[in-house]
Every structure is written in C-alpha cells, then in structure tokens.
Short mmCIF file of N, CA and C in Angstrom, two decimals:
data_model
loop_
_atom_site.label_atom_id
_atom_site.label_comp_id
_atom_site.label_asym_id
_atom_site.label_seq_id
_atom_site.Cartn_x
_atom_site.Cartn_y
_atom_site.Cartn_z
N THR A 1 -5.86 90.51 -161.54
CA THR A 1 -5.05 91.02 -160.45
C THR A 1 -5.84 90.87 -159.15
N VAL A 2 -5.15 90.57 -158.07
CA VAL A 2 -5.77 90.39 -156.76
C VAL A 2 -5.32 91.52 -155.85
N LYS A 3 -6.28 92.25 -155.29
CA LYS A 3 -5.98 93.32 -154.33
C LYS A 3 -6.38 92.84 -152.94
N VAL A 4 -5.47 93.00 -151.97
CA VAL A 4 -5.74 92.58 -150.60
C VAL A 4 -5.73 93.82 -149.71
N THR A 5 -6.80 93.97 -148.92
CA THR A 5 -6.86 95.06 -147.95
C THR A 5 -7.12 94.48 -146.56
N VAL A 6 -6.62 95.19 -145.56
CA VAL A 6 -6.89 94.86 -144.16
C VAL A 6 -7.39 96.13 -143.50
N ASP A 7 -8.58 96.05 -142.94
CA ASP A 7 -9.22 97.20 -142.31
C ASP A 7 -9.23 98.42 -143.24
N GLY A 8 -9.46 98.17 -144.54
CA GLY A 8 -9.56 99.23 -145.52
C GLY A 8 -8.25 99.73 -146.08
N ASN A 9 -7.12 99.24 -145.56
CA ASN A 9 -5.80 99.65 -146.05
C ASN A 9 -5.22 98.60 -146.98
N GLN A 10 -4.83 99.01 -148.17
CA GLN A 10 -4.26 98.09 -149.14
C GLN A 10 -2.92 97.58 -148.63
N ILE A 11 -2.77 96.24 -148.62
CA ILE A 11 -1.48 95.66 -148.20
C ILE A 11 -0.77 94.94 -149.33
N GLY A 12 -1.46 94.74 -150.45
CA GLY A 12 -0.79 94.07 -151.56
C GLY A 12 -1.64 93.95 -152.80
N ILE A 13 -0.92 93.86 -153.93
CA ILE A 13 -1.51 93.61 -155.24
C ILE A 13 -0.71 92.45 -155.83
N TYR A 14 -1.42 91.42 -156.29
CA TYR A 14 -0.75 90.22 -156.78
C TYR A 14 -1.36 89.78 -158.10
N SER A 15 -0.57 89.16 -158.93
CA SER A 15 -1.02 88.67 -160.23
C SER A 15 -1.71 87.32 -160.08
N LEU A 16 -2.80 87.13 -160.80
CA LEU A 16 -3.44 85.82 -160.86
C LEU A 16 -2.63 84.84 -161.71
N ASN A 17 -1.65 85.35 -162.44
CA ASN A 17 -0.84 84.51 -163.32
C ASN A 17 0.33 83.84 -162.61
N GLU A 18 0.57 84.19 -161.35
CA GLU A 18 1.68 83.62 -160.61
C GLU A 18 1.16 82.88 -159.38
N ASN A 19 1.39 81.58 -159.31
CA ASN A 19 0.97 80.80 -158.16
C ASN A 19 1.75 81.25 -156.93
N MET A 20 1.04 81.43 -155.80
CA MET A 20 1.71 81.86 -154.58
C MET A 20 0.83 81.60 -153.37
N THR A 21 1.46 81.63 -152.21
CA THR A 21 0.77 81.59 -150.92
C THR A 21 1.14 82.85 -150.17
N LYS A 22 0.14 83.55 -149.64
CA LYS A 22 0.38 84.80 -148.92
C LYS A 22 -0.27 84.71 -147.55
N ASP A 23 0.54 84.82 -146.50
CA ASP A 23 0.01 84.88 -145.15
C ASP A 23 -0.37 86.32 -144.84
N ILE A 24 -1.62 86.52 -144.41
CA ILE A 24 -2.12 87.85 -144.07
C ILE A 24 -2.32 87.86 -142.56
N ILE A 25 -1.47 88.59 -141.88
CA ILE A 25 -1.48 88.64 -140.42
C ILE A 25 -2.14 89.94 -139.97
N THR A 26 -3.14 89.82 -139.09
CA THR A 26 -3.88 90.98 -138.61
C THR A 26 -4.02 90.92 -137.10
N GLY A 27 -4.63 91.95 -136.55
CA GLY A 27 -4.84 92.03 -135.12
C GLY A 27 -3.76 92.88 -134.48
N GLU A 28 -4.07 93.46 -133.34
CA GLU A 28 -3.12 94.33 -132.65
C GLU A 28 -1.82 93.62 -132.29
N LYS A 29 -1.92 92.34 -131.97
CA LYS A 29 -0.74 91.57 -131.58
C LYS A 29 -0.36 90.53 -132.63
N GLY A 30 -0.92 90.67 -133.83
CA GLY A 30 -0.63 89.70 -134.90
C GLY A 30 -1.22 88.34 -134.62
N GLU A 31 -2.34 88.33 -133.92
CA GLU A 31 -2.94 87.06 -133.49
C GLU A 31 -3.84 86.41 -134.54
N ASN A 32 -4.17 87.12 -135.61
CA ASN A 32 -5.07 86.59 -136.63
C ASN A 32 -4.28 86.27 -137.90
N LEU A 33 -4.67 85.17 -138.54
CA LEU A 33 -3.99 84.76 -139.77
C LEU A 33 -5.01 84.28 -140.79
N ASN A 34 -4.89 84.81 -141.99
CA ASN A 34 -5.60 84.30 -143.16
C ASN A 34 -4.53 83.88 -144.15
N GLN A 35 -4.71 82.72 -144.76
CA GLN A 35 -3.75 82.27 -145.76
C GLN A 35 -4.43 82.27 -147.13
N LEU A 36 -3.96 83.18 -147.98
CA LEU A 36 -4.49 83.33 -149.34
C LEU A 36 -3.65 82.50 -150.29
N ILE A 37 -4.33 81.75 -151.14
CA ILE A 37 -3.67 80.96 -152.18
C ILE A 37 -4.08 81.51 -153.53
N ILE A 38 -3.10 81.76 -154.39
CA ILE A 38 -3.35 82.09 -155.79
C ILE A 38 -2.77 80.95 -156.59
N LYS A 39 -3.63 80.28 -157.33
CA LYS A 39 -3.20 79.09 -158.07
C LYS A 39 -4.05 78.92 -159.31
N ASP A 40 -3.40 78.66 -160.42
CA ASP A 40 -4.09 78.38 -161.68
C ASP A 40 -5.10 79.47 -162.05
N GLY A 41 -4.74 80.73 -161.81
CA GLY A 41 -5.58 81.85 -162.21
C GLY A 41 -6.76 82.13 -161.30
N LYS A 42 -6.78 81.53 -160.12
CA LYS A 42 -7.86 81.74 -159.16
C LYS A 42 -7.27 82.03 -157.78
N ALA A 43 -8.05 82.74 -156.96
CA ALA A 43 -7.63 83.06 -155.59
C ALA A 43 -8.65 82.50 -154.62
N TYR A 44 -8.15 81.95 -153.50
CA TYR A 44 -9.05 81.45 -152.46
C TYR A 44 -8.34 81.49 -151.12
N MET A 45 -9.14 81.46 -150.06
CA MET A 45 -8.62 81.48 -148.70
C MET A 45 -8.47 80.03 -148.24
N GLU A 46 -7.25 79.64 -147.97
CA GLU A 46 -6.97 78.26 -147.54
C GLU A 46 -7.30 78.06 -146.06
N THR A 47 -6.86 78.98 -145.21
CA THR A 47 -7.12 78.89 -143.78
C THR A 47 -7.39 80.28 -143.22
N ALA A 48 -8.05 80.30 -142.06
CA ALA A 48 -8.30 81.56 -141.37
C ALA A 48 -8.56 81.27 -139.90
N THR A 49 -8.13 82.18 -139.03
CA THR A 49 -8.34 82.01 -137.60
C THR A 49 -9.66 82.60 -137.13
N CYS A 50 -10.49 83.02 -138.04
CA CYS A 50 -11.79 83.59 -137.68
C CYS A 50 -12.71 82.48 -137.16
N PRO A 51 -13.71 82.84 -136.35
CA PRO A 51 -14.56 81.81 -135.74
C PRO A 51 -15.55 81.14 -136.68
N ASP A 52 -15.95 81.80 -137.78
CA ASP A 52 -16.99 81.23 -138.63
C ASP A 52 -16.48 80.52 -139.89
N GLY A 53 -15.33 80.89 -140.40
CA GLY A 53 -14.75 80.21 -141.57
C GLY A 53 -15.47 80.43 -142.88
N ILE A 54 -16.31 81.45 -142.95
CA ILE A 54 -17.04 81.72 -144.19
C ILE A 54 -16.08 81.98 -145.34
N CYS A 55 -15.01 82.72 -145.08
CA CYS A 55 -14.04 83.05 -146.13
C CYS A 55 -13.34 81.80 -146.68
N VAL A 56 -13.11 80.82 -145.81
CA VAL A 56 -12.45 79.57 -146.23
C VAL A 56 -13.39 78.73 -147.09
N ASN A 57 -14.67 78.83 -146.82
CA ASN A 57 -15.67 78.04 -147.56
C ASN A 57 -16.12 78.72 -148.85
N HIS A 58 -15.65 79.93 -149.10
CA HIS A 58 -16.02 80.67 -150.32
C HIS A 58 -15.39 80.01 -151.54
N ASN A 59 -16.11 80.00 -152.64
CA ASN A 59 -15.55 79.48 -153.89
C ASN A 59 -14.37 80.33 -154.34
N PRO A 60 -13.41 79.74 -155.05
CA PRO A 60 -12.31 80.54 -155.60
C PRO A 60 -12.85 81.65 -156.49
N ILE A 61 -12.13 82.78 -156.51
CA ILE A 61 -12.55 83.93 -157.31
C ILE A 61 -11.54 84.18 -158.42
N PHE A 62 -12.04 84.71 -159.55
CA PHE A 62 -11.15 85.00 -160.68
C PHE A 62 -11.72 86.07 -161.61
N ARG A 63 -12.98 86.45 -161.46
CA ARG A 63 -13.60 87.46 -162.32
C ARG A 63 -13.51 88.84 -161.71
N ASP A 64 -13.38 89.86 -162.56
CA ASP A 64 -13.31 91.24 -162.12
C ASP A 64 -14.48 91.58 -161.20
N GLY A 65 -14.18 92.13 -160.04
CA GLY A 65 -15.20 92.54 -159.08
C GLY A 65 -15.55 91.51 -158.02
N GLU A 66 -15.15 90.26 -158.19
CA GLU A 66 -15.44 89.25 -157.18
C GLU A 66 -14.58 89.49 -155.93
N SER A 67 -15.13 89.14 -154.76
CA SER A 67 -14.41 89.35 -153.51
C SER A 67 -14.60 88.18 -152.56
N ILE A 68 -13.63 88.02 -151.68
CA ILE A 68 -13.73 87.15 -150.51
C ILE A 68 -13.52 88.07 -149.31
N VAL A 69 -14.42 88.00 -148.34
CA VAL A 69 -14.36 88.88 -147.19
C VAL A 69 -14.28 88.06 -145.91
N CYS A 70 -13.34 88.42 -145.04
CA CYS A 70 -13.24 87.85 -143.70
C CYS A 70 -13.51 89.01 -142.73
N LEU A 71 -14.78 89.19 -142.37
CA LEU A 71 -15.14 90.32 -141.50
C LEU A 71 -14.45 90.28 -140.14
N PRO A 72 -14.38 89.12 -139.46
CA PRO A 72 -13.75 89.13 -138.14
C PRO A 72 -12.28 89.60 -138.17
N ASN A 73 -11.56 89.26 -139.23
CA ASN A 73 -10.15 89.64 -139.32
C ASN A 73 -9.93 90.91 -140.14
N GLY A 74 -11.00 91.46 -140.73
CA GLY A 74 -10.89 92.70 -141.50
C GLY A 74 -10.19 92.57 -142.83
N VAL A 75 -10.20 91.36 -143.42
CA VAL A 75 -9.50 91.08 -144.67
C VAL A 75 -10.48 91.05 -145.84
N VAL A 76 -10.14 91.76 -146.91
CA VAL A 76 -10.93 91.72 -148.14
C VAL A 76 -9.99 91.43 -149.30
N VAL A 77 -10.32 90.40 -150.07
CA VAL A 77 -9.56 90.02 -151.27
C VAL A 77 -10.48 90.26 -152.45
N THR A 78 -10.03 91.10 -153.40
CA THR A 78 -10.87 91.49 -154.53
C THR A 78 -10.12 91.31 -155.84
N ILE A 79 -10.82 90.81 -156.83
CA ILE A 79 -10.25 90.73 -158.18
C ILE A 79 -10.49 92.08 -158.85
N ILE A 80 -9.43 92.68 -159.33
CA ILE A 80 -9.54 93.95 -160.04
C ILE A 80 -8.91 93.81 -161.41
N LYS A 81 -9.42 94.57 -162.32
CA LYS A 81 -8.87 94.56 -163.68
C LYS A 81 -7.55 95.31 -163.68
N SER A 82 -6.53 94.70 -164.23
CA SER A 82 -5.23 95.37 -164.33
C SER A 82 -5.06 95.97 -165.70
N ASP A 83 -4.06 96.81 -165.87
CA ASP A 83 -3.78 97.43 -167.17
C ASP A 83 -3.39 96.40 -168.21
N ASP A 84 -2.93 95.21 -167.74
CA ASP A 84 -2.51 94.16 -168.65
C ASP A 84 -3.67 93.32 -169.18
N ASP A 85 -4.84 93.42 -168.53
CA ASP A 85 -5.98 92.64 -168.93
C ASP A 85 -6.55 93.13 -170.26
N LEU A 86 -7.05 92.20 -171.04
CA LEU A 86 -7.64 92.55 -172.33
C LEU A 86 -9.08 92.99 -172.15
N ASP A 87 -9.51 93.97 -172.92
CA ASP A 87 -10.90 94.38 -172.93
C ASP A 87 -11.69 93.56 -173.94
N VAL A 88 -11.05 93.20 -175.05
CA VAL A 88 -11.74 92.53 -176.15
C VAL A 88 -10.81 91.52 -176.80
N VAL A 89 -11.38 90.42 -177.23
CA VAL A 89 -10.63 89.43 -178.02
C VAL A 89 -11.26 89.41 -179.39
N ILE A 90 -10.44 89.61 -180.42
CA ILE A 90 -10.96 89.65 -181.80
C ILE A 90 -10.51 88.41 -182.52
#
C-alpha cells in the first residue's frame, strides 16, 4: 500500500496492485506538482516542479517502510503494510 502525505497531512492511500498516475498538487496557489506513478507493484515520482529533482531520481519503492520525499513541495510517499499483505508464506 502507498500512503501519500503533504505537509504531514495524509491525502491518499493507494494499492500497489493497481497501476495509476496521481497528480499531487501543493503550494498556497497550487503552483507545485509532483506526479506519482504506481506501476507493476512499484511506486515512483515521474515529475516534480521542485528545483533539485531528488525525488524524481529516486529508485522505485515497493518494500514496507521505503519512502520517497520531496522536501521543497512537502510530499512524502511511503510504502506501508496493509491488512491484505501476508506476514508469512508457507
């Protein structure tokens, strides 16, 4: 499961099992944009209006606890374990 927060406020929870594109708009006037892609069980930042682009250059994430952070835009994308996830495979 992918949890998205902006400035510490949760704005969405998305499944890694469903391919999607999510535009994350931030800033007082909606001037900042991060584009999150969830594809093939991984999440990554496709584009961002931040000046450094560190979040765009981050490797895709898919393991519990991994995060992508865009500090200038206040966006944090984190993989969290959902109730549907398995603890053990026998």
